[in-house]
PDB file of C-alpha atoms and ligand atoms in Angstrom:
ATOM      1  CA  MET A  74       0.000   0.000   0.000  1.00 94.00           C
ATOM      2  CA  LYS A  75       1.321   3.410  -0.999  1.00 97.00           C
ATOM      3  CA  ILE A  76       1.184   6.299   1.454  1.00 98.00           C
ATOM      4  CA  LEU A  77       2.298   9.852   0.757  1.00 98.00           C
ATOM      5  CA  VAL A  78       3.630  11.978   3.620  1.00 98.00           C
ATOM      6  CA  VAL A  79       3.822  15.708   2.950  1.00 98.00           C
ATOM      7  CA  ASP A  80       5.535  18.161   5.290  1.00 94.00           C
ATOM      8  CA  ASP A  81       8.279  20.749   4.907  1.00 89.00           C
ATOM      9  CA  SER A  82       9.801  19.629   8.191  1.00 85.00           C
ATOM     10  CA  LYS A  83      12.005  16.563   8.097  1.00 86.00           C
ATOM     11  CA  LEU A  84      11.302  16.037  11.811  1.00 82.00           C
ATOM     12  CA  ALA A  85       7.577  16.044  11.189  1.00 86.00           C
ATOM     13  CA  ARG A  86       7.913  13.555   8.321  1.00 91.00           C
ATOM     14  CA  LEU A  87      10.249  11.308  10.309  1.00 87.00           C
ATOM     15  CA  SER A  88       8.040  11.164  13.386  1.00 86.00           C
ATOM     16  CA  LEU A  89       4.882  10.630  11.367  1.00 93.00           C
ATOM     17  CA  ILE A  90       6.497   7.840   9.351  1.00 94.00           C
ATOM     18  CA  LYS A  91       7.819   6.276  12.553  1.00 89.00           C
ATOM     19  CA  THR A  92       4.325   6.047  14.074  1.00 92.00           C
ATOM     20  CA  LEU A  93       2.843   5.011  10.755  1.00 96.00           C
ATOM     21  CA  LYS A  94       5.309   2.110  10.429  1.00 94.00           C
ATOM     22  CA  GLU A  95       4.275   0.833  13.862  1.00 94.00           C
ATOM     23  CA  HIS A  96       0.804   0.242  12.473  1.00 95.00           C
ATOM     24  CA  GLU A  97       1.501  -0.384   8.792  1.00 94.00           C
ATOM     25  CA  PRO A  98       4.986  -1.917   8.605  1.00 95.00           C
ATOM     26  CA  SER A  99       4.597  -2.937   4.991  1.00 95.00           C
ATOM     27  CA  ALA A 100       3.454   0.423   3.661  1.00 96.00           C
ATOM     28  CA  GLU A 101       5.420   1.887   0.777  1.00 97.00           C
ATOM     29  CA  ILE A 102       6.037   5.470   1.813  1.00 98.00           C
ATOM     30  CA  PHE A 103       6.634   8.493  -0.397  1.00 98.00           C
ATOM     31  CA  GLU A 104       7.747  11.830   1.002  1.00 98.00           C
ATOM     32  CA  ALA A 105       7.281  15.370  -0.252  1.00 98.00           C
ATOM     33  CA  GLU A 106       8.536  18.593   1.303  1.00 95.00           C
ATOM     34  CA  ASN A 107       6.011  20.903  -0.294  1.00 96.00           C
ATOM     35  CA  GLY A 108       2.631  20.889  -2.015  1.00 97.00           C
ATOM     36  CA  LEU A 109       4.000  21.069  -5.511  1.00 98.00           C
ATOM     37  CA  ILE A 110       6.125  17.934  -5.157  1.00 98.00           C
ATOM     38  CA  ALA A 111       3.200  16.266  -3.381  1.00 98.00           C
ATOM     39  CA  VAL A 112       0.807  16.876  -6.270  1.00 98.00           C
ATOM     40  CA  GLU A 113       3.356  15.478  -8.757  1.00 98.00           C
ATOM     41  CA  LEU A 114       3.910  12.381  -6.606  1.00 98.00           C
ATOM     42  CA  PHE A 115       0.183  11.954  -6.171  1.00 98.00           C
ATOM     43  CA  LYS A 116      -0.325  11.982  -9.951  1.00 98.00           C
ATOM     44  CA  ASN A 117       2.445   9.462 -10.553  1.00 97.00           C
ATOM     45  CA  GLU A 118       1.976   7.101  -7.617  1.00 97.00           C
ATOM     46  CA  ASN A 119      -1.728   7.349  -6.833  1.00 96.00           C
ATOM     47  CA  PRO A 120      -1.241   6.646  -3.101  1.00 98.00           C
ATOM     48  CA  ARG A 121      -4.021   5.203  -0.963  1.00 97.00           C
ATOM     49  CA  VAL A 122      -3.617   7.843   1.741  1.00 98.00           C
ATOM     50  CA  VAL A 123      -2.021  11.285   1.871  1.00 98.00           C
ATOM     51  CA  PHE A 124      -0.877  12.894   5.131  1.00 98.00           C
ATOM     52  CA  LEU A 125      -0.748  16.588   4.382  1.00 98.00           C
ATOM     53  CA  ASP A 126       0.733  19.513   6.315  1.00 94.00           C
ATOM     54  CA  LEU A 127      -0.767  22.992   5.790  1.00 91.00           C
ATOM     55  CA  THR A 128       2.023  25.485   6.411  1.00 86.00           C
ATOM     56  CA  MET A 129       4.656  24.851   3.750  1.00 88.00           C
ATOM     57  CA  PRO A 130       6.714  26.970   1.368  1.00 89.00           C
ATOM     58  CA  VAL A 131       6.335  26.867  -2.456  1.00 93.00           C
ATOM     59  CA  MET A 132       2.785  25.490  -2.301  1.00 95.00           C
ATOM     60  CA  ASP A 133       0.827  25.206   0.933  1.00 93.00           C
ATOM     61  CA  GLY A 134      -1.469  22.383   1.995  1.00 95.00           C
ATOM     62  CA  TYR A 135      -4.717  24.146   1.059  1.00 95.00           C
ATOM     63  CA  GLU A 136      -3.611  24.552  -2.556  1.00 97.00           C
ATOM     64  CA  ALA A 137      -2.197  21.028  -2.742  1.00 98.00           C
ATOM     65  CA  LEU A 138      -5.435  19.621  -1.286  1.00 98.00           C
ATOM     66  CA  LYS A 139      -7.502  21.384  -3.945  1.00 98.00           C
ATOM     67  CA  LEU A 140      -5.308  19.988  -6.725  1.00 98.00           C
ATOM     68  CA  ILE A 141      -5.223  16.475  -5.284  1.00 98.00           C
ATOM     69  CA  MET A 142      -9.015  16.413  -4.961  1.00 98.00           C
ATOM     70  CA  SER A 143      -9.378  17.607  -8.553  1.00 98.00           C
ATOM     71  CA  ILE A 144      -7.088  14.808  -9.743  1.00 98.00           C
ATOM     72  CA  ASP A 145      -8.962  12.189  -7.718  1.00 98.00           C
ATOM     73  CA  PRO A 146     -12.185  13.155  -5.931  1.00 97.00           C
ATOM     74  CA  LYS A 147     -11.939   9.894  -3.949  1.00 96.00           C
ATOM     75  CA  ALA A 148      -8.470  10.682  -2.582  1.00 97.00           C
ATOM     76  CA  GLN A 149      -8.087  10.060   1.156  1.00 98.00           C
ATOM     77  CA  VAL A 150      -6.305  13.080   2.523  1.00 98.00           C
ATOM     78  CA  VAL A 151      -5.573  13.439   6.221  1.00 98.00           C
ATOM     79  CA  VAL A 152      -4.573  16.994   7.044  1.00 97.00           C
ATOM     80  CA  VAL A 153      -2.001  17.100   9.826  1.00 94.00           C
ATOM     81  CA  SER A 154      -1.594  20.593  11.091  1.00 89.00           C
ATOM     82  CA  ALA A 155      -0.367  22.804  13.893  1.00 83.00           C
ATOM     83  CA  ASP A 156      -3.151  25.223  13.000  1.00 80.00           C
ATOM     84  CA  ILE A 157      -5.953  23.963  15.209  1.00 77.00           C
ATOM     85  CA  GLN A 158      -8.479  26.725  14.560  1.00 84.00           C
ATOM     86  CA  THR A 159     -11.991  25.468  13.897  1.00 82.00           C
ATOM     87  CA  GLN A 160     -12.182  27.545  10.762  1.00 83.00           C
ATOM     88  CA  ALA A 161      -9.040  25.944   9.322  1.00 87.00           C
ATOM     89  CA  GLN A 162     -10.634  22.574  10.008  1.00 90.00           C
ATOM     90  CA  ALA A 163     -13.907  23.598   8.345  1.00 92.00           C
ATOM     91  CA  GLN A 164     -11.992  24.855   5.342  1.00 93.00           C
ATOM     92  CA  VAL A 165     -10.010  21.671   4.727  1.00 96.00           C
ATOM     93  CA  LEU A 166     -13.055  19.465   5.259  1.00 97.00           C
ATOM     94  CA  ALA A 167     -14.974  21.593   2.733  1.00 97.00           C
ATOM     95  CA  LEU A 168     -12.116  21.106   0.279  1.00 97.00           C
ATOM     96  CA  GLY A 169     -12.532  17.339   0.624  1.00 98.00           C
ATOM     97  CA  ALA A 170     -10.078  16.229   3.288  1.00 98.00           C
ATOM     98  CA  LYS A 171     -11.197  13.112   5.157  1.00 97.00           C
ATOM     99  CA  MET A 172     -10.161  14.587   8.504  1.00 96.00           C
ATOM    100  CA  MET A 173      -7.878  17.029  10.196  1.00 94.00           C
ATOM    101  CA  VAL A 174      -5.669  16.059  13.106  1.00 93.00           C
ATOM    102  CA  PRO A 175      -3.509  18.306  15.264  1.00 88.00           C
ATOM    103  CA  LYS A 176       0.246  17.877  15.319  1.00 85.00           C
ATOM    104  CA  PRO A 177       2.119  16.012  16.655  1.00 82.00           C
ATOM    105  CA  ILE A 178       0.646  12.572  16.018  1.00 88.00           C
ATOM    106  CA  ASN A 179       1.254   9.876  18.598  1.00 86.00           C
ATOM    107  CA  SER A 180       0.649   6.169  18.240  1.00 90.00           C
ATOM    108  CA  ASP A 181      -2.936   6.252  19.595  1.00 92.00           C
ATOM    109  CA  LYS A 182      -3.925   9.053  17.300  1.00 92.00           C
ATOM    110  CA  MET A 183      -2.414   7.209  14.346  1.00 95.00           C
ATOM    111  CA  SER A 184      -4.379   4.087  15.137  1.00 95.00           C
ATOM    112  CA  ASP A 185      -7.597   6.171  15.273  1.00 95.00           C
ATOM    113  CA  ILE A 186      -6.801   7.740  11.940  1.00 96.00           C
ATOM    114  CA  LEU A 187      -6.064   4.446  10.222  1.00 96.00           C
ATOM    115  CA  ASN A 188      -9.279   2.940  11.609  1.00 95.00           C
ATOM    116  CA  ARG A 189     -11.274   5.691  10.013  1.00 95.00           C
ATOM    117  CA  LEU A 190      -9.804   5.212   6.545  1.00 94.00           C
ATOM    118  CA  VAL A 191     -10.771   2.753   3.850  1.00 87.00           C
ATOM    119  CA  PHE A 192      -8.106   0.324   2.618  1.00 83.00           C
TER     120      PHE A 192
ATOM    121  CA  MET B 767      26.500  23.297   9.750  1.00 37.00           C
ATOM    122  CA  VAL B 768      25.922  26.742  11.155  1.00 42.00           C
ATOM    123  CA  GLU B 769      27.698  28.323  14.108  1.00 54.00           C
ATOM    124  CA  SER B 770      27.137  27.175  17.714  1.00 65.00           C
ATOM    125  CA  GLY B 771      26.933  23.536  16.719  1.00 76.00           C
ATOM    126  CA  PHE B 772      23.435  23.810  15.316  1.00 85.00           C
ATOM    127  CA  SER B 773      23.037  21.540  12.325  1.00 89.00           C
ATOM    128  CA  GLU B 774      20.329  21.763   9.685  1.00 89.00           C
ATOM    129  CA  ASP B 775      18.535  19.026  11.652  1.00 90.00           C
ATOM    130  CA  HIS B 776      18.554  21.137  14.810  1.00 90.00           C
ATOM    131  CA  LEU B 777      17.136  24.100  12.940  1.00 89.00           C
ATOM    132  CA  ASP B 778      14.494  21.915  11.316  1.00 90.00           C
ATOM    133  CA  VAL B 779      13.401  20.545  14.700  1.00 91.00           C
ATOM    134  CA  LEU B 780      13.237  23.996  16.235  1.00 90.00           C
ATOM    135  CA  LYS B 781      11.300  25.351  13.275  1.00 90.00           C
ATOM    136  CA  GLU B 782       8.772  22.539  13.378  1.00 90.00           C
ATOM    137  CA  LEU B 783       8.299  22.813  17.146  1.00 90.00           C
ATOM    138  CA  MET B 784       7.772  26.543  16.704  1.00 89.00           C
ATOM    139  CA  ASN B 785       5.241  25.784  14.004  1.00 89.00           C
ATOM    140  CA  ILE B 786       3.267  23.642  16.429  1.00 90.00           C
ATOM    141  CA  ALA B 787       3.622  26.255  19.177  1.00 91.00           C
ATOM    142  CA  VAL B 788       2.539  29.149  16.964  1.00 89.00           C
ATOM    143  CA  GLY B 789      -0.363  27.096  15.663  1.00 89.00           C
ATOM    144  CA  ASN B 790      -1.594  26.639  19.216  1.00 88.00           C
ATOM    145  CA  ALA B 791      -1.118  30.318  19.956  1.00 90.00           C
ATOM    146  CA  THR B 792      -2.966  31.427  16.822  1.00 89.00           C
ATOM    147  CA  ALA B 793      -5.886  29.232  17.833  1.00 88.00           C
ATOM    148  CA  SER B 794      -5.961  30.751  21.333  1.00 86.00           C
ATOM    149  CA  ILE B 795      -5.888  34.288  19.945  1.00 88.00           C
ATOM    150  CA  ALA B 796      -8.541  33.345  17.398  1.00 87.00           C
ATOM    151  CA  ASP B 797     -10.715  32.262  20.336  1.00 82.00           C
ATOM    152  CA  LEU B 798     -10.037  35.524  22.121  1.00 81.00           C
ATOM    153  CA  LEU B 799     -10.857  37.619  19.035  1.00 84.00           C
ATOM    154  CA  GLN B 800     -13.571  35.225  17.871  1.00 82.00           C
ATOM    155  CA  THR B 801     -12.118  35.262  14.408  1.00 86.00           C
ATOM    156  CA  PHE B 802      -9.757  33.399  12.099  1.00 88.00           C
ATOM    157  CA  GLY B 803      -6.067  34.140  11.756  1.00 89.00           C
ATOM    158  CA  THR B 804      -3.197  33.025   9.590  1.00 86.00           C
ATOM    159  CA  MET B 805       0.271  32.067  10.731  1.00 81.00           C
ATOM    160  CA  HIS B 806       3.552  32.386   8.940  1.00 85.00           C
ATOM    161  CA  ILE B 807       6.360  29.852   8.704  1.00 83.00           C
ATOM    162  CA  PRO B 808       8.776  30.677  11.521  1.00 88.00           C
ATOM    163  CA  GLN B 809      12.251  31.875  10.681  1.00 89.00           C
ATOM    164  CA  ILE B 810      15.237  30.884  12.757  1.00 89.00           C
ATOM    165  CA  MET B 811      18.619  32.492  12.716  1.00 87.00           C
ATOM    166  CA  ILE B 812      21.716  32.339  14.854  1.00 86.00           C
ATOM    167  CA  SER B 813      23.481  35.635  14.857  1.00 86.00           C
ATOM    168  CA  ASP B 814      25.428  38.206  16.799  1.00 84.00           C
ATOM    169  CA  MET B 815      23.987  41.496  17.994  1.00 80.00           C
ATOM    170  CA  VAL B 816      24.915  43.362  14.836  1.00 82.00           C
ATOM    171  CA  GLY B 817      22.996  40.719  12.908  1.00 85.00           C
ATOM    172  CA  LEU B 818      20.019  41.052  15.242  1.00 84.00           C
ATOM    173  CA  ASP B 819      19.988  44.799  14.765  1.00 83.00           C
ATOM    174  CA  ALA B 820      20.017  44.415  10.983  1.00 87.00           C
ATOM    175  CA  TYR B 821      17.372  41.689  11.131  1.00 87.00           C
ATOM    176  CA  ILE B 822      15.008  43.835  13.174  1.00 86.00           C
ATOM    177  CA  LYS B 823      15.545  46.889  10.975  1.00 86.00           C
ATOM    178  CA  ASN B 824      14.664  44.743   7.990  1.00 88.00           C
ATOM    179  CA  ALA B 825      11.598  43.163   9.621  1.00 88.00           C
ATOM    180  CA  ILE B 826      10.051  46.319  11.106  1.00 88.00           C
ATOM    181  CA  PRO B 827       9.509  49.453   9.025  1.00 85.00           C
ATOM    182  CA  GLU B 828      10.901  52.414  10.955  1.00 84.00           C
ATOM    183  CA  GLU B 829       8.371  55.069   9.992  1.00 81.00           C
ATOM    184  CA  LYS B 830       5.595  53.725  12.210  1.00 87.00           C
ATOM    185  CA  GLN B 831       4.816  53.724  15.921  1.00 91.00           C
ATOM    186  CA  TYR B 832       4.817  50.441  17.767  1.00 92.00           C
ATOM    187  CA  TYR B 833       3.873  48.853  21.009  1.00 92.00           C
ATOM    188  CA  ILE B 834       6.649  46.569  22.145  1.00 91.00           C
ATOM    189  CA  THR B 835       5.962  44.066  24.868  1.00 91.00           C
ATOM    190  CA  LYS B 836       8.833  42.194  26.440  1.00 90.00           C
ATOM    191  CA  GLN B 837       8.590  39.214  28.696  1.00 89.00           C
ATOM    192  CA  LEU B 838      11.394  37.222  30.219  1.00 89.00           C
ATOM    193  CA  PHE B 839      11.089  33.498  30.791  1.00 90.00           C
ATOM    194  CA  GLY B 840      13.347  31.245  32.778  1.00 89.00           C
ATOM    195  CA  GLY B 841      14.156  27.611  33.347  1.00 87.00           C
ATOM    196  CA  ILE B 842      16.634  25.238  31.735  1.00 84.00           C
ATOM    197  CA  PHE B 843      15.795  27.136  28.606  1.00 84.00           C
ATOM    198  CA  SER B 844      15.451  30.868  29.217  1.00 88.00           C
ATOM    199  CA  GLY B 845      15.259  33.994  27.158  1.00 89.00           C
ATOM    200  CA  GLU B 846      13.140  36.907  26.146  1.00 89.00           C
ATOM    201  CA  PHE B 847       9.850  36.985  24.294  1.00 91.00           C
ATOM    202  CA  LEU B 848       9.101  40.110  22.273  1.00 91.00           C
ATOM    203  CA  PHE B 849       5.823  41.001  20.671  1.00 92.00           C
ATOM    204  CA  VAL B 850       5.786  43.954  18.290  1.00 92.00           C
ATOM    205  CA  ILE B 851       2.510  45.401  17.100  1.00 93.00           C
ATOM    206  CA  CYS B 852       2.111  48.642  15.145  1.00 92.00           C
ATOM    207  CA  GLU B 853      -0.080  51.391  16.566  1.00 92.00           C
ATOM    208  CA  ASN B 854      -2.935  50.882  14.083  1.00 92.00           C
ATOM    209  CA  SER B 855      -3.063  47.157  14.796  1.00 93.00           C
ATOM    210  CA  ALA B 856      -3.032  47.847  18.528  1.00 93.00           C
ATOM    211  CA  ILE B 857      -5.920  50.310  18.208  1.00 93.00           C
ATOM    212  CA  ASN B 858      -7.877  47.798  16.139  1.00 92.00           C
ATOM    213  CA  LEU B 859      -7.147  45.161  18.762  1.00 91.00           C
ATOM    214  CA  GLY B 860      -8.403  47.479  21.513  1.00 89.00           C
ATOM    215  CA  ARG B 861     -11.551  48.345  19.573  1.00 90.00           C
ATOM    216  CA  HIS B 862     -12.231  44.724  18.857  1.00 87.00           C
ATOM    217  CA  LEU B 863     -11.639  43.490  22.404  1.00 83.00           C
ATOM    218  CA  TYR B 864     -13.566  46.278  24.110  1.00 83.00           C
ATOM    219  CA  ASP B 865     -16.162  46.278  21.341  1.00 81.00           C
ATOM    220  CA  VAL B 866     -16.069  50.042  20.804  1.00 82.00           C
ATOM    221  CA  ASN B 867     -16.079  52.132  17.633  1.00 82.00           C
ATOM    222  CA  GLN B 868     -14.036  55.106  18.755  1.00 85.00           C
ATOM    223  CA  ASN B 869     -10.393  54.801  19.702  1.00 86.00           C
ATOM    224  CA  PRO B 870      -9.857  53.163  23.087  1.00 89.00           C
ATOM    225  CA  THR B 871      -7.774  55.014  25.682  1.00 90.00           C
ATOM    226  CA  ASP B 872      -4.061  54.504  25.699  1.00 88.00           C
ATOM    227  CA  GLU B 873      -4.379  52.586  28.953  1.00 87.00           C
ATOM    228  CA  ASP B 874      -6.949  50.219  27.449  1.00 86.00           C
ATOM    229  CA  ILE B 875      -4.713  49.628  24.452  1.00 90.00           C
ATOM    230  CA  HIS B 876      -1.793  48.839  26.754  1.00 87.00           C
ATOM    231  CA  ASP B 877      -3.970  46.354  28.617  1.00 84.00           C
ATOM    232  CA  ALA B 878      -5.104  44.711  25.407  1.00 86.00           C
ATOM    233  CA  VAL B 879      -1.571  44.407  24.069  1.00 90.00           C
ATOM    234  CA  ILE B 880      -0.302  42.948  27.358  1.00 87.00           C
ATOM    235  CA  GLU B 881      -3.150  40.443  27.442  1.00 83.00           C
ATOM    236  CA  LEU B 882      -2.447  39.370  23.882  1.00 87.00           C
ATOM    237  CA  THR B 883       1.276  39.030  24.577  1.00 88.00           C
ATOM    238  CA  ASN B 884       0.620  37.001  27.701  1.00 84.00           C
ATOM    239  CA  ILE B 885      -1.466  34.505  25.782  1.00 86.00           C
ATOM    240  CA  LEU B 886       1.047  34.401  22.964  1.00 89.00           C
ATOM    241  CA  SER B 887       4.121  33.891  25.097  1.00 88.00           C
ATOM    242  CA  ALA B 888       2.418  31.446  27.435  1.00 86.00           C
ATOM    243  CA  THR B 889       1.139  29.255  24.625  1.00 88.00           C
ATOM    244  CA  ILE B 890       4.191  29.489  22.403  1.00 90.00           C
ATOM    245  CA  ILE B 891       6.885  29.083  25.041  1.00 89.00           C
ATOM    246  CA  SER B 892       5.006  26.497  27.098  1.00 86.00           C
ATOM    247  CA  ARG B 893       4.304  24.439  24.021  1.00 87.00           C
ATOM    248  CA  LEU B 894       7.869  24.724  22.814  1.00 88.00           C
ATOM    249  CA  THR B 895       9.328  23.722  26.183  1.00 88.00           C
ATOM    250  CA  GLU B 896       6.761  20.955  26.635  1.00 87.00           C
ATOM    251  CA  GLU B 897       7.853  19.442  23.318  1.00 87.00           C
ATOM    252  CA  LEU B 898      11.440  19.698  24.552  1.00 88.00           C
ATOM    253  CA  ASN B 899      10.506  17.985  27.833  1.00 87.00           C
ATOM    254  CA  THR B 900      11.350  20.872  30.085  1.00 88.00           C
ATOM    255  CA  LYS B 901       9.558  23.513  32.168  1.00 85.00           C
ATOM    256  CA  VAL B 902       9.501  27.253  32.126  1.00 86.00           C
ATOM    257  CA  GLN B 903       8.598  30.141  34.407  1.00 85.00           C
ATOM    258  CA  PHE B 904       7.251  33.485  33.166  1.00 86.00           C
ATOM    259  CA  PHE B 905       8.030  36.953  34.461  1.00 85.00           C
ATOM    260  CA  VAL B 906       5.705  39.954  34.312  1.00 82.00           C
ATOM    261  CA  PRO B 907       5.669  41.540  30.851  1.00 86.00           C
ATOM    262  CA  SER B 908       6.080  45.247  30.214  1.00 85.00           C
ATOM    263  CA  THR B 909       4.874  47.326  27.304  1.00 86.00           C
ATOM    264  CA  GLU B 910       6.151  50.568  25.879  1.00 86.00           C
ATOM    265  CA  ARG B 911       5.208  52.634  22.902  1.00 87.00           C
ATOM    266  CA  ILE B 912       8.041  53.620  20.625  1.00 85.00           C
ATOM    267  CA  VAL B 913       8.544  55.391  17.317  1.00 80.00           C
ATOM    268  CA  GLY B 914      10.686  53.550  14.804  1.00 77.00           C
ATOM    269  CA  ASN B 915      12.347  50.181  15.098  1.00 74.00           C
ATOM    270  CA  SER B 916      14.874  50.503  17.910  1.00 76.00           C
ATOM    271  CA  ILE B 917      13.175  47.756  19.864  1.00 73.00           C
ATOM    272  CA  ILE B 918      16.353  46.613  21.571  1.00 74.00           C
ATOM    273  CA  GLY B 919      18.125  49.213  23.681  1.00 69.00           C
ATOM    274  CA  GLN B 920      21.845  49.864  23.191  1.00 60.00           C
ATOM    275  CA  ASP B 921      22.482  48.852  26.810  1.00 63.00           C
ATOM    276  CA  GLU B 922      20.772  45.534  26.258  1.00 67.00           C
ATOM    277  CA  LEU B 923      22.875  44.855  23.185  1.00 58.00           C
ATOM    278  CA  LEU B 924      25.943  44.607  25.337  1.00 58.00           C
ATOM    279  CA  ASN B 925      24.464  41.675  27.268  1.00 67.00           C
ATOM    280  CA  TYR B 926      24.499  39.334  24.337  1.00 66.00           C
ATOM    281  CA  HIS B 927      27.272  37.768  22.295  1.00 72.00           C
ATOM    282  CA  LYS B 928      25.578  35.103  20.273  1.00 78.00           C
ATOM    283  CA  ILE B 929      21.864  35.109  19.916  1.00 81.00           C
ATOM    284  CA  ILE B 930      19.227  32.855  18.464  1.00 85.00           C
ATOM    285  CA  ILE B 931      16.363  34.665  16.801  1.00 86.00           C
ATOM    286  CA  ILE B 932      13.114  32.864  16.265  1.00 89.00           C
ATOM    287  CA  SER B 933      10.622  35.074  14.516  1.00 89.00           C
ATOM    288  CA  THR B 934       7.175  34.703  13.109  1.00 89.00           C
ATOM    289  CA  GLU B 935       4.079  36.664  12.318  1.00 88.00           C
ATOM    290  CA  MET B 936       0.381  36.211  12.849  1.00 85.00           C
ATOM    291  CA  VAL B 937      -2.270  38.082  10.942  1.00 90.00           C
ATOM    292  CA  PHE B 938      -5.980  38.581  11.581  1.00 91.00           C
ATOM    293  CA  GLU B 939      -6.839  40.117   8.267  1.00 89.00           C
ATOM    294  CA  ASP B 940     -10.521  40.999   8.761  1.00 87.00           C
ATOM    295  CA  GLN B 941      -9.729  42.923  11.940  1.00 87.00           C
ATOM    296  CA  GLN B 942      -6.510  44.358  10.494  1.00 91.00           C
ATOM    297  CA  ILE B 943      -4.548  43.094  13.443  1.00 91.00           C
ATOM    298  CA  GLY B 944      -1.081  41.693  12.948  1.00 90.00           C
ATOM    299  CA  GLY B 945       2.069  41.420  14.971  1.00 91.00           C
ATOM    300  CA  LYS B 946       5.591  40.103  14.917  1.00 91.00           C
ATOM    301  CA  ILE B 947       7.024  37.739  17.464  1.00 91.00           C
ATOM    302  CA  PHE B 948      10.693  37.440  18.343  1.00 90.00           C
ATOM    303  CA  ILE B 949      12.151  34.981  20.787  1.00 91.00           C
ATOM    304  CA  LEU B 950      15.685  35.754  21.798  1.00 88.00           C
ATOM    305  CA  THR B 951      17.974  33.490  23.699  1.00 85.00           C
ATOM    306  CA  LYS B 952      21.670  33.806  24.117  1.00 78.00           C
ATOM    307  CA  ASP B 953      25.055  32.356  24.768  1.00 77.00           C
ATOM    308  CA  GLU B 954      24.921  29.387  27.160  1.00 81.00           C
ATOM    309  CA  MET B 955      21.185  28.953  26.513  1.00 83.00           C
ATOM    310  CA  ILE B 956      21.912  28.113  22.905  1.00 85.00           C
ATOM    311  CA  LYS B 957      23.995  25.151  24.136  1.00 86.00           C
ATOM    312  CA  LYS B 958      21.174  24.027  26.429  1.00 87.00           C
ATOM    313  CA  LEU B 959      18.655  24.358  23.655  1.00 88.00           C
ATOM    314  CA  LYS B 960      20.898  22.290  21.424  1.00 90.00           C
ATOM    315  CA  ALA B 961      21.146  19.596  24.102  1.00 91.00           C
ATOM    316  CA  LEU B 962      17.345  19.494  24.428  1.00 90.00           C
ATOM    317  CA  ILE B 963      16.976  19.156  20.672  1.00 92.00           C
ATOM    318  CA  ASP B 964      19.623  16.416  20.640  1.00 93.00           C
ATOM    319  CA  GLN B 965      17.496  14.455  23.113  1.00 91.00           C
ATOM    320  CA  LYS B 966      14.489  14.959  20.892  1.00 88.00           C
ATOM    321  CA  LEU B 967      16.416  13.743  17.845  1.00 89.00           C
ATOM    322  CA  GLU B 968      17.698  10.725  19.751  1.00 90.00           C
ATOM    323  CA  GLU B 969      14.141   9.733  20.660  1.00 85.00           C
ATOM    324  CA  LEU B 970      13.199  10.059  17.035  1.00 82.00           C
ATOM    325  CA  TYR B 971      16.012   7.958  15.617  1.00 82.00           C
ATOM    326  CA  ALA B 972      15.795   5.384  18.403  1.00 78.00           C
TER     327      ALA B 972
HETATM  328 MG1   MG C1710       4.994  22.891   8.001  1.00 59.09          MG
END
């Protein structure tokens, strides 16, 4: 199963992938450090799940989410963000994200997330 | 590798932790203002005082008036939290918080700015130190109104040799309220901060 992890911070990607591997050891993981690279990878790899940060240089998560949803309206995007305002959450859900979870993600949170997705 | 033993990894960790901290703070302020705000990607720089001076001059236009609030924090990791808000933003903040149409009194504006800074520093610094597994104590903040961008006094400059500047911005566009945040920490604190980040990295690679 292919999973795309998008965040400009290497730390954030590393820790997310670490918790992800605890639950999905066999997942094939792709990483992107901004929205633009993420959209390209999404087109080419068609991952099952995308973990997407919002605050990123070059192209932010909102823009990337829009493009990903236009490529595949069934895409499963989990927005992982430090911005925990209700309005940010409403905005990404309106754009088609499956859910929004606050950073950082621990093992329990990851298990919740994975349970709510379709594989 | 930059000076003071901070590697790109250290800077990345600090930047991401700041991102989380500022995200929390923006949400708290959004609650206070009952509105939606945007946050900028934090910038981190290790510099000397000449560099700090140049950085601040570049970040803050000198033709305006500002309210500068400074708050010291202490613990294993200690330093100074600075919140800079231009006069117009501060007036808008006062109007919004006190729900008045005419300009609030100078005293009310001071109160509003202090309250905002308290929430900002408490959420940002507590979150940052929590992520670094340490604790912090806050001192009473003080606010002054100044013209131009000399936000650090010449006498204070002499206290620092090497300094780490963490800066970011939050904007509440509809209310036309925005401010800049600087966190300054110096000399031996930079080493302690590095040690805390090393621990964090160790956990991660373990
Ligand atoms: Mg980010």
